[in-house]
Amino acid sequence: METIARISVLPLASRDVERVWGGQRLAPGAPQPVGERWLAYDENPVSGGPFAGRRLADALEELGGEFIGSVPFERYGLELPLLVKFLDTAEWLSVQVHPDDAYAHAVEAGTGFHGKTEAWYVLEGEGEVVYGLEHPADAATVRQAALDGSLWPMLHRERVRAGQVVFVPAGTVHALGPGLLLYEVQQRSDLTYRLYDYGRPRELHLEKGLAVSRLEPTPIPSPQPSGNVLLASSAFVLERYAVQGAHRLQAPEESFLLVTPISGSLAWAGGSLDWGETLMVGAGRSLELNGEGVVLAAYVPSPQRLEQFPPAVRV
């Protein structure tokens, strides 16, 4: 049996999440629409190796800070501070906003969640998203518009398409429109404050949502990819690799690396690496891939590494 000290990679089993706005692409034939597939989350089970069948959180407790990496360990301890998922949007998501770390830790401490900065990589489709407001507004005006159903014209909408990367920092009023299949990397959080939900019978969270929202036009950042790096922020770095033949991916010395295939046919030492699976590579360790395809990779950078990226890729 592989010893804990020699473990370099943890394969993770995914978890499907039903959402009222979800479609059929993630789980064809499912009785309820599946909107999200959580690919990497510390409550997901490990799918192979000595920790097979156990929660990732339990495995990380044993593997320790050396596997997680010094930067995420110092910030968050023995937990996976990122959540990676696929989203299938058959209908509009609620108009929503997420808090930052300071608000989440002060007001939502009991949840165990952090703030939520996220980024989307559009895998398939073309459609609209809400991103910020058309014009500045005060909280009282937005609150009334949310209650009487007149908020929609106040929202700024843009079209996005396959291959586009959209960075959504905490505090940004946003919503995903129908027809999109996306990869999302975000901070480990499920804190979502709904401001508007098209008349669906779901709770709104106007007090908390308005407390954390930037109620003004918020241009979508336009990072310019540099090499394999799609964008770089203090919360995470997102990279894209085209694999042809044998290819080694190296995790940074200071952080784990989450690797997710988005196309092609790939394999690693533990077997095939299929669409909808994710591997967690330990800090400073490597992953050998073979085949042809494309993978996305995410990690938590050190401030020093972040400063080394060209300004055009930083958000």
Tab-separated table of C-alpha atoms in Angstrom:
chain	number	residue	atom	x	y	z
A	1	MET	CA	0.000	0.000	0.000
A	2	GLU	CA	1.198	3.467	-0.822
A	3	THR	CA	2.464	5.199	2.296
A	4	ILE	CA	1.088	8.593	3.282
A	5	ALA	CA	4.514	10.183	2.943
A	6	ARG	CA	4.698	9.136	-0.723
A	7	ILE	CA	1.225	10.289	-1.789
A	8	SER	CA	1.453	12.938	-4.487
A	9	VAL	CA	-2.063	12.936	-5.946
A	10	LEU	CA	-5.571	12.435	-4.559
A	11	PRO	CA	-8.318	11.554	-7.072
A	12	LEU	CA	-11.667	13.028	-6.048
A	13	ALA	CA	-15.220	11.790	-6.593
A	14	SER	CA	-17.703	14.448	-7.667
A	15	ARG	CA	-21.053	15.420	-6.172
A	16	ASP	CA	-24.091	16.503	-8.221
A	17	VAL	CA	-26.277	19.295	-6.832
A	18	GLU	CA	-29.872	19.859	-7.942
A	19	ARG	CA	-30.767	23.462	-8.773
A	20	VAL	CA	-34.069	24.890	-10.040
A	21	TRP	CA	-32.176	26.573	-12.897
A	22	GLY	CA	-30.166	23.485	-13.858
A	23	GLY	CA	-30.264	21.459	-17.075
A	24	GLN	CA	-29.577	17.946	-18.363
A	25	ARG	CA	-25.967	18.145	-19.532
A	26	LEU	CA	-24.363	17.139	-16.235
A	27	ALA	CA	-26.747	14.287	-15.419
A	28	PRO	CA	-28.862	13.319	-18.451
A	29	GLY	CA	-32.121	11.697	-17.437
A	30	ALA	CA	-31.950	12.813	-13.802
A	31	PRO	CA	-35.453	13.298	-12.304
A	32	GLN	CA	-34.579	16.815	-11.151
A	33	PRO	CA	-32.405	19.376	-12.974
A	34	VAL	CA	-28.758	19.211	-11.931
A	35	GLY	CA	-27.208	22.664	-11.971
A	36	GLU	CA	-23.839	21.981	-10.388
A	37	ARG	CA	-21.253	19.227	-10.156
A	38	TRP	CA	-18.907	19.878	-7.256
A	39	LEU	CA	-15.586	18.483	-8.444
A	40	ALA	CA	-13.280	19.479	-5.594
A	41	TYR	CA	-14.662	20.193	-2.136
A	42	ASP	CA	-13.364	19.025	1.215
A	43	GLU	CA	-16.560	17.035	1.884
A	44	ASN	CA	-16.175	15.060	-1.377
A	45	PRO	CA	-14.810	11.513	-1.057
A	46	VAL	CA	-11.406	10.455	-2.293
A	47	SER	CA	-11.931	7.931	-5.099
A	48	GLY	CA	-8.670	5.970	-5.044
A	49	GLY	CA	-5.506	5.122	-3.120
A	50	PRO	CA	-5.137	4.599	0.645
A	51	PHE	CA	-7.853	7.171	1.420
A	52	ALA	CA	-10.446	5.750	-1.001
A	53	GLY	CA	-13.985	6.255	0.282
A	54	ARG	CA	-12.974	8.758	2.951
A	55	ARG	CA	-13.745	12.474	2.916
A	56	LEU	CA	-11.064	14.701	1.467
A	57	ALA	CA	-11.168	16.660	4.741
A	58	ASP	CA	-10.150	13.505	6.641
A	59	ALA	CA	-7.327	12.801	4.214
A	60	LEU	CA	-5.994	16.349	4.551
A	61	GLU	CA	-6.009	16.061	8.341
A	62	GLU	CA	-3.584	13.148	8.006
A	63	LEU	CA	-1.534	14.496	5.112
A	64	GLY	CA	-1.048	17.827	6.869
A	65	GLY	CA	0.110	21.260	5.864
A	66	GLU	CA	3.006	19.952	3.788
A	67	PHE	CA	0.541	18.450	1.281
A	68	ILE	CA	-1.789	21.472	1.270
A	69	GLY	CA	1.064	23.952	0.994
A	70	SER	CA	2.382	26.720	3.204
A	71	VAL	CA	0.244	29.561	1.795
A	72	PRO	CA	-3.216	27.963	2.080
A	73	PHE	CA	-2.224	26.297	5.359
A	74	GLU	CA	-1.203	29.594	6.952
A	75	ARG	CA	-4.409	31.283	5.768
A	76	TYR	CA	-6.949	28.509	6.267
A	77	GLY	CA	-5.416	25.590	8.140
A	78	LEU	CA	-6.056	21.967	7.191
A	79	GLU	CA	-8.882	22.507	4.737
A	80	LEU	CA	-9.276	22.839	1.000
A	81	PRO	CA	-9.884	26.596	0.644
A	82	LEU	CA	-11.129	26.355	-2.964
A	83	LEU	CA	-14.220	24.792	-4.490
A	84	VAL	CA	-14.190	23.708	-8.150
A	85	LYS	CA	-17.404	22.893	-10.008
A	86	PHE	CA	-19.192	22.624	-13.347
A	87	LEU	CA	-22.431	24.565	-13.898
A	88	ASP	CA	-25.212	23.914	-16.431
A	89	THR	CA	-27.605	26.851	-16.735
A	90	ALA	CA	-30.929	26.053	-18.404
A	91	GLU	CA	-32.573	29.133	-16.850
A	92	TRP	CA	-31.425	32.396	-15.259
A	93	LEU	CA	-29.766	32.079	-11.862
A	94	SER	CA	-30.946	34.516	-9.217
A	95	VAL	CA	-29.420	37.990	-9.214
A	96	GLN	CA	-27.024	37.561	-6.323
A	97	VAL	CA	-23.940	38.734	-4.509
A	98	HIS	CA	-21.330	37.099	-2.280
A	99	PRO	CA	-19.541	38.546	0.765
A	100	ASP	CA	-15.790	38.929	1.161
A	101	ASP	CA	-13.725	37.157	3.811
A	102	ALA	CA	-14.070	39.940	6.392
A	103	TYR	CA	-17.880	39.950	6.246
A	104	ALA	CA	-18.173	36.156	6.070
A	105	HIS	CA	-15.896	35.598	9.065
A	106	ALA	CA	-17.627	38.300	11.137
A	107	VAL	CA	-21.295	37.759	10.255
A	108	GLU	CA	-21.401	34.150	9.008
A	109	ALA	CA	-18.791	32.608	11.293
A	110	GLY	CA	-21.124	29.779	12.259
A	111	THR	CA	-21.237	28.471	8.692
A	112	GLY	CA	-17.500	27.826	8.509
A	113	PHE	CA	-17.446	29.460	5.075
A	114	HIS	CA	-15.114	32.137	3.751
A	115	GLY	CA	-16.029	34.948	1.422
A	116	LYS	CA	-16.623	34.072	-2.195
A	117	THR	CA	-14.578	35.415	-5.040
A	118	GLU	CA	-15.006	33.269	-8.139
A	119	ALA	CA	-14.129	32.944	-11.817
A	120	TRP	CA	-15.958	31.285	-14.696
A	121	TYR	CA	-14.460	29.597	-17.749
A	122	VAL	CA	-17.179	29.157	-20.361
A	123	LEU	CA	-16.979	25.614	-21.736
A	124	GLU	CA	-19.973	25.598	-24.087
A	125	GLY	CA	-22.663	27.939	-25.294
A	126	GLU	CA	-23.192	31.648	-25.606
A	127	GLY	CA	-25.505	33.713	-23.441
A	128	GLU	CA	-26.054	36.688	-21.210
A	129	VAL	CA	-24.790	37.386	-17.728
A	130	VAL	CA	-25.656	40.126	-15.265
A	131	TYR	CA	-22.564	41.983	-14.066
A	132	GLY	CA	-23.069	45.070	-11.884
A	133	LEU	CA	-25.583	47.882	-12.362
A	134	GLU	CA	-26.225	50.127	-15.352
A	135	HIS	CA	-26.024	53.248	-13.162
A	136	PRO	CA	-25.076	53.945	-9.530
A	137	ALA	CA	-27.940	53.531	-7.064
A	138	ASP	CA	-28.397	53.730	-3.310
A	139	ALA	CA	-29.388	50.762	-1.183
A	140	ALA	CA	-32.923	52.034	-0.556
A	141	THR	CA	-33.615	52.300	-4.285
A	142	VAL	CA	-32.256	48.825	-5.017
A	143	ARG	CA	-34.192	47.345	-2.097
A	144	GLN	CA	-37.475	48.792	-3.330
A	145	ALA	CA	-36.793	47.665	-6.889
A	146	ALA	CA	-36.025	44.145	-5.693
A	147	LEU	CA	-39.297	44.029	-3.747
A	148	ASP	CA	-41.567	45.463	-6.434
A	149	GLY	CA	-39.975	43.576	-9.336
A	150	SER	CA	-38.465	46.573	-11.135
A	151	LEU	CA	-34.805	45.702	-10.529
A	152	TRP	CA	-34.183	44.008	-13.898
A	153	PRO	CA	-33.816	47.197	-16.002
A	154	MET	CA	-31.271	48.512	-13.483
A	155	LEU	CA	-28.892	45.608	-14.124
A	156	HIS	CA	-26.028	45.611	-16.621
A	157	ARG	CA	-25.990	42.597	-18.944
A	158	GLU	CA	-23.285	41.326	-21.296
A	159	ARG	CA	-22.891	38.322	-23.586
A	160	VAL	CA	-20.255	35.694	-22.919
A	161	ARG	CA	-19.148	32.801	-25.117
A	162	ALA	CA	-17.120	29.590	-25.049
A	163	GLY	CA	-13.474	30.117	-24.119
A	164	GLN	CA	-14.115	33.343	-22.203
A	165	VAL	CA	-12.911	33.830	-18.629
A	166	VAL	CA	-14.971	36.005	-16.283
A	167	PHE	CA	-13.609	37.070	-12.891
A	168	VAL	CA	-16.260	37.840	-10.238
A	169	PRO	CA	-14.815	39.361	-7.054
A	170	ALA	CA	-16.843	39.337	-3.843
A	171	GLY	CA	-19.348	42.185	-3.737
A	172	THR	CA	-20.191	42.044	-7.459
A	173	VAL	CA	-23.904	41.886	-8.279
A	174	HIS	CA	-24.193	39.117	-10.883
A	175	ALA	CA	-26.244	36.335	-12.456
A	176	LEU	CA	-25.680	33.665	-15.083
A	177	GLY	CA	-28.137	33.368	-17.951
A	178	PRO	CA	-29.441	30.231	-19.711
A	179	GLY	CA	-27.569	28.158	-22.264
A	180	LEU	CA	-24.144	28.033	-20.626
A	181	LEU	CA	-21.910	25.206	-19.448
A	182	LEU	CA	-19.111	26.516	-17.254
A	183	TYR	CA	-16.176	25.574	-15.088
A	184	GLU	CA	-16.042	27.636	-11.903
A	185	VAL	CA	-13.269	28.050	-9.365
A	186	GLN	CA	-14.166	29.870	-6.176
A	187	GLN	CA	-13.246	30.285	-2.572
A	188	ARG	CA	-14.649	27.582	-0.308
A	189	SER	CA	-18.032	29.113	0.370
A	190	ASP	CA	-21.704	28.558	-0.330
A	191	LEU	CA	-22.744	32.013	0.916
A	192	THR	CA	-25.109	33.442	-1.682
A	193	TYR	CA	-27.341	36.455	-1.009
A	194	ARG	CA	-30.253	36.661	-3.462
A	195	LEU	CA	-31.364	40.140	-4.477
A	196	TYR	CA	-33.891	39.151	-7.155
A	197	ASP	CA	-35.315	35.791	-8.273
A	198	TYR	CA	-37.882	36.428	-11.058
A	199	GLY	CA	-40.848	35.617	-8.812
A	200	ARG	CA	-39.615	32.176	-7.783
A	201	PRO	CA	-40.836	31.266	-4.272
A	202	ARG	CA	-37.367	31.442	-2.708
A	203	GLU	CA	-36.062	33.640	0.064
A	204	LEU	CA	-34.307	36.896	-0.719
A	205	HIS	CA	-31.439	38.157	1.436
A	206	LEU	CA	-31.731	41.895	0.956
A	207	GLU	CA	-30.238	43.085	4.252
A	208	LYS	CA	-27.035	41.078	3.941
A	209	GLY	CA	-26.893	41.346	0.170
A	210	LEU	CA	-27.152	45.123	0.109
A	211	ALA	CA	-24.594	45.359	2.916
A	212	VAL	CA	-21.918	43.729	0.744
A	213	SER	CA	-22.900	44.876	-2.792
A	214	ARG	CA	-21.131	47.413	-4.975
A	215	LEU	CA	-24.192	49.296	-6.250
A	216	GLU	CA	-22.588	50.793	-9.336
A	217	PRO	CA	-21.394	49.879	-12.821
A	218	THR	CA	-18.736	47.194	-12.471
A	219	PRO	CA	-16.849	46.532	-15.724
A	220	ILE	CA	-15.890	42.913	-16.267
A	221	PRO	CA	-12.110	42.602	-15.783
A	222	SER	CA	-10.312	41.627	-18.970
A	223	PRO	CA	-7.164	39.723	-18.004
A	224	GLN	CA	-4.823	38.992	-20.901
A	225	PRO	CA	-3.620	35.364	-20.659
A	226	SER	CA	0.126	34.950	-20.291
A	227	GLY	CA	1.412	31.557	-21.364
A	228	ASN	CA	-0.713	29.003	-19.530
A	229	VAL	CA	-2.038	31.507	-16.982
A	230	LEU	CA	-5.611	32.684	-17.660
A	231	LEU	CA	-5.870	34.943	-14.621
A	232	ALA	CA	-4.113	35.536	-11.324
A	233	SER	CA	-5.682	36.861	-8.125
A	234	SER	CA	-4.841	36.648	-4.437
A	235	ALA	CA	-7.643	34.059	-4.019
A	236	PHE	CA	-6.511	31.738	-6.820
A	237	VAL	CA	-4.594	31.393	-10.053
A	238	LEU	CA	-6.342	29.691	-12.986
A	239	GLU	CA	-4.277	27.990	-15.700
A	240	ARG	CA	-5.051	26.135	-18.927
A	241	TYR	CA	-2.865	23.387	-20.415
A	242	ALA	CA	-3.158	21.658	-23.783
A	243	VAL	CA	-1.799	18.126	-23.356
A	244	GLN	CA	-0.336	16.197	-26.277
A	245	GLY	CA	1.443	12.992	-25.400
A	246	ALA	CA	3.340	12.885	-22.105
A	247	HIS	CA	2.986	16.056	-20.021
A	248	ARG	CA	4.125	16.850	-16.499
A	249	LEU	CA	2.223	19.349	-14.355
A	250	GLN	CA	4.063	20.751	-11.370
A	251	ALA	CA	2.288	22.091	-8.307
A	252	PRO	CA	3.822	25.247	-6.791
A	253	GLU	CA	5.995	24.724	-3.742
A	254	GLU	CA	3.553	26.810	-1.681
A	255	SER	CA	0.210	25.309	-2.759
A	256	PHE	CA	-1.723	22.240	-3.841
A	257	LEU	CA	-2.898	22.136	-7.470
A	258	LEU	CA	-6.428	21.124	-8.602
A	259	VAL	CA	-6.429	19.610	-12.106
A	260	THR	CA	-9.679	19.161	-14.077
A	261	PRO	CA	-9.961	17.854	-17.664
A	262	ILE	CA	-12.366	19.780	-19.900
A	263	SER	CA	-11.820	17.919	-23.185
A	264	GLY	CA	-9.991	15.015	-24.777
A	265	SER	CA	-8.821	11.622	-23.555
A	266	LEU	CA	-6.268	11.645	-20.749
A	267	ALA	CA	-4.691	9.217	-18.315
A	268	TRP	CA	-2.474	9.374	-15.237
A	269	ALA	CA	-0.775	6.792	-13.019
A	270	GLY	CA	-4.095	5.969	-11.335
A	271	GLY	CA	-5.958	5.271	-14.586
A	272	SER	CA	-8.044	7.345	-16.977
A	273	LEU	CA	-8.855	10.953	-16.169
A	274	ASP	CA	-12.371	11.535	-17.369
A	275	TRP	CA	-14.401	14.696	-17.897
A	276	GLY	CA	-15.948	15.690	-14.581
A	277	GLU	CA	-13.121	14.326	-12.435
A	278	THR	CA	-10.507	16.331	-10.537
A	279	LEU	CA	-7.103	15.437	-9.105
A	280	MET	CA	-5.551	17.222	-6.134
A	281	VAL	CA	-1.778	17.366	-6.487
A	282	GLY	CA	0.182	18.002	-3.299
A	283	ALA	CA	2.265	21.162	-2.927
A	284	GLY	CA	5.572	20.892	-4.750
A	285	ARG	CA	4.634	17.535	-6.267
A	286	SER	CA	4.058	16.584	-9.880
A	287	LEU	CA	1.421	14.856	-11.975
A	288	GLU	CA	2.237	12.899	-15.133
A	289	LEU	CA	-0.490	13.035	-17.774
A	290	ASN	CA	-0.672	11.145	-21.057
A	291	GLY	CA	-2.989	11.516	-24.032
A	292	GLU	CA	-4.530	14.460	-25.808
A	293	GLY	CA	-6.810	16.980	-24.207
A	294	VAL	CA	-7.135	20.185	-22.244
A	295	VAL	CA	-7.057	20.639	-18.471
A	296	LEU	CA	-7.693	23.576	-16.182
A	297	ALA	CA	-5.598	23.929	-13.038
A	298	ALA	CA	-6.086	26.120	-9.967
A	299	TYR	CA	-4.010	26.928	-6.894
A	300	VAL	CA	-3.552	29.560	-4.156
A	301	PRO	CA	-0.535	31.758	-4.922
A	302	SER	CA	1.911	33.392	-2.563
A	303	PRO	CA	2.090	37.219	-2.703
A	304	GLN	CA	5.578	36.867	-4.157
A	305	ARG	CA	4.390	34.610	-6.980
A	306	LEU	CA	1.433	36.903	-7.693
A	307	GLU	CA	3.786	39.868	-8.137
A	308	GLN	CA	5.784	37.928	-10.742
A	309	PHE	CA	2.851	37.676	-13.159
A	310	PRO	CA	2.493	40.364	-15.833
A	311	PRO	CA	0.057	43.101	-14.710
A	312	ALA	CA	-2.243	42.279	-17.651
A	313	VAL	CA	-3.091	38.833	-16.216
A	314	ARG	CA	-3.649	40.010	-12.627
A	315	VAL	CA	-7.162	40.862	-11.443
